[in-house]
Amino acid sequence: MKMQDKVALVTGGAKGIGRAICIALADEGASVAVNYRSSKAQAQELVDEIEAAGGKSVAIAGDVSNPAEAVSMVEQTIAELGGLHVLVNNAGIVKDTLIFNMEPEDWQSVMNVNFGGVFNSTKATLGHFMAQREGSIINISSVMGERGWIGQANYSASKGAINAFTRSAAVELARFGIRVNAVLPGFAPTDMVSGLVDKGGKGIKKQIPLRDFARVEDVAALTVFLASPDSAYLTGTCLPVDGGASAQLGLGRPE
Ligand code: NAD
């Protein structure tokens, strides 16, 4: 098992992509702290599921957009699971709307949770990671951070900021043995994109070279790779897991 004796903290881990990441890390032997903001029951169910399969896990409350709560979340993980080696910054929200209609709260909250959460949680781990000269930070960003879409200016900007932060943090922290990488999912059916997938699933799938959405397990597999020693020489990368969607110019066929 690739993550034996390692401890991982997954923000927003109770459902969707975060949940799949928690399970995949636990399957590789990691002890997993499942952070949640509001989904307490789902987080506890996941902890029970991991423990029933022989793993070690705890549920930890905390809003990643709040710097003090991010610190407390990291401290609790270390206290309850005996260490910390991997941080997966997965928590995220959308508030899609046209820029013309966008209220200050619509972009500030998306920026504060998506990018602010990455900054707060990353900073909260650094004292510990630097002292042990080991740490892998994986930011769950989005292909939207490198591309644009109508109604997603706030989300897209927050993910673009994460990608830029990933590269700078990787360069700055490499000397301490800390790696920082980002995973850029395309569409993976979860609560976050349910409206879109339910309404336009077929139309979107047709435009994806591999003709399907990502499974949450596809995103989790790449995340585990980036967490594990298999990726020891990777840092500062922003890796899409999008069925080829971001590789193509979105113009469709010429006729
Ligand atoms: P989701 O809504 O199922 O999960 C998001 C999780 O983050 C939830 O558990 C939510 O409670 C938690 N969260 C939100 N705000 C939080 C906060 N302030 N503090 C702590 N936790 C908080 O959506 P998902 O699709 O699983 O999204 C996971 C990540 O993947 C997000 O960062 C999202 O932007 C990214 N992503 C998703 C897709 C997709 O198609 N589903 C595509 C690209 C990127």
XYZ file of C-alpha atoms in Angstrom, residues 78 84-85 123-135 173 175-178:
21
model
C -2.336 16.079 14.003
C 0.025 15.016 8.804
C 1.723 14.326 5.461
C -0.513 28.110 5.375
C -1.898 26.204 8.360
C 0.118 23.075 7.436
C 3.439 24.738 6.689
C 5.017 24.894 10.162
C 4.442 21.155 10.518
C 5.443 20.200 6.963
C 8.602 22.357 7.073
C 9.684 20.904 10.426
C 9.337 17.327 9.163
C 10.679 18.276 5.730
C 7.871 16.394 4.074
C 4.466 17.260 2.729
C 8.423 25.201 -0.755
C 13.531 23.390 -0.538
C 11.585 22.109 2.490
C 10.636 18.822 0.845
C 7.087 20.022 0.253
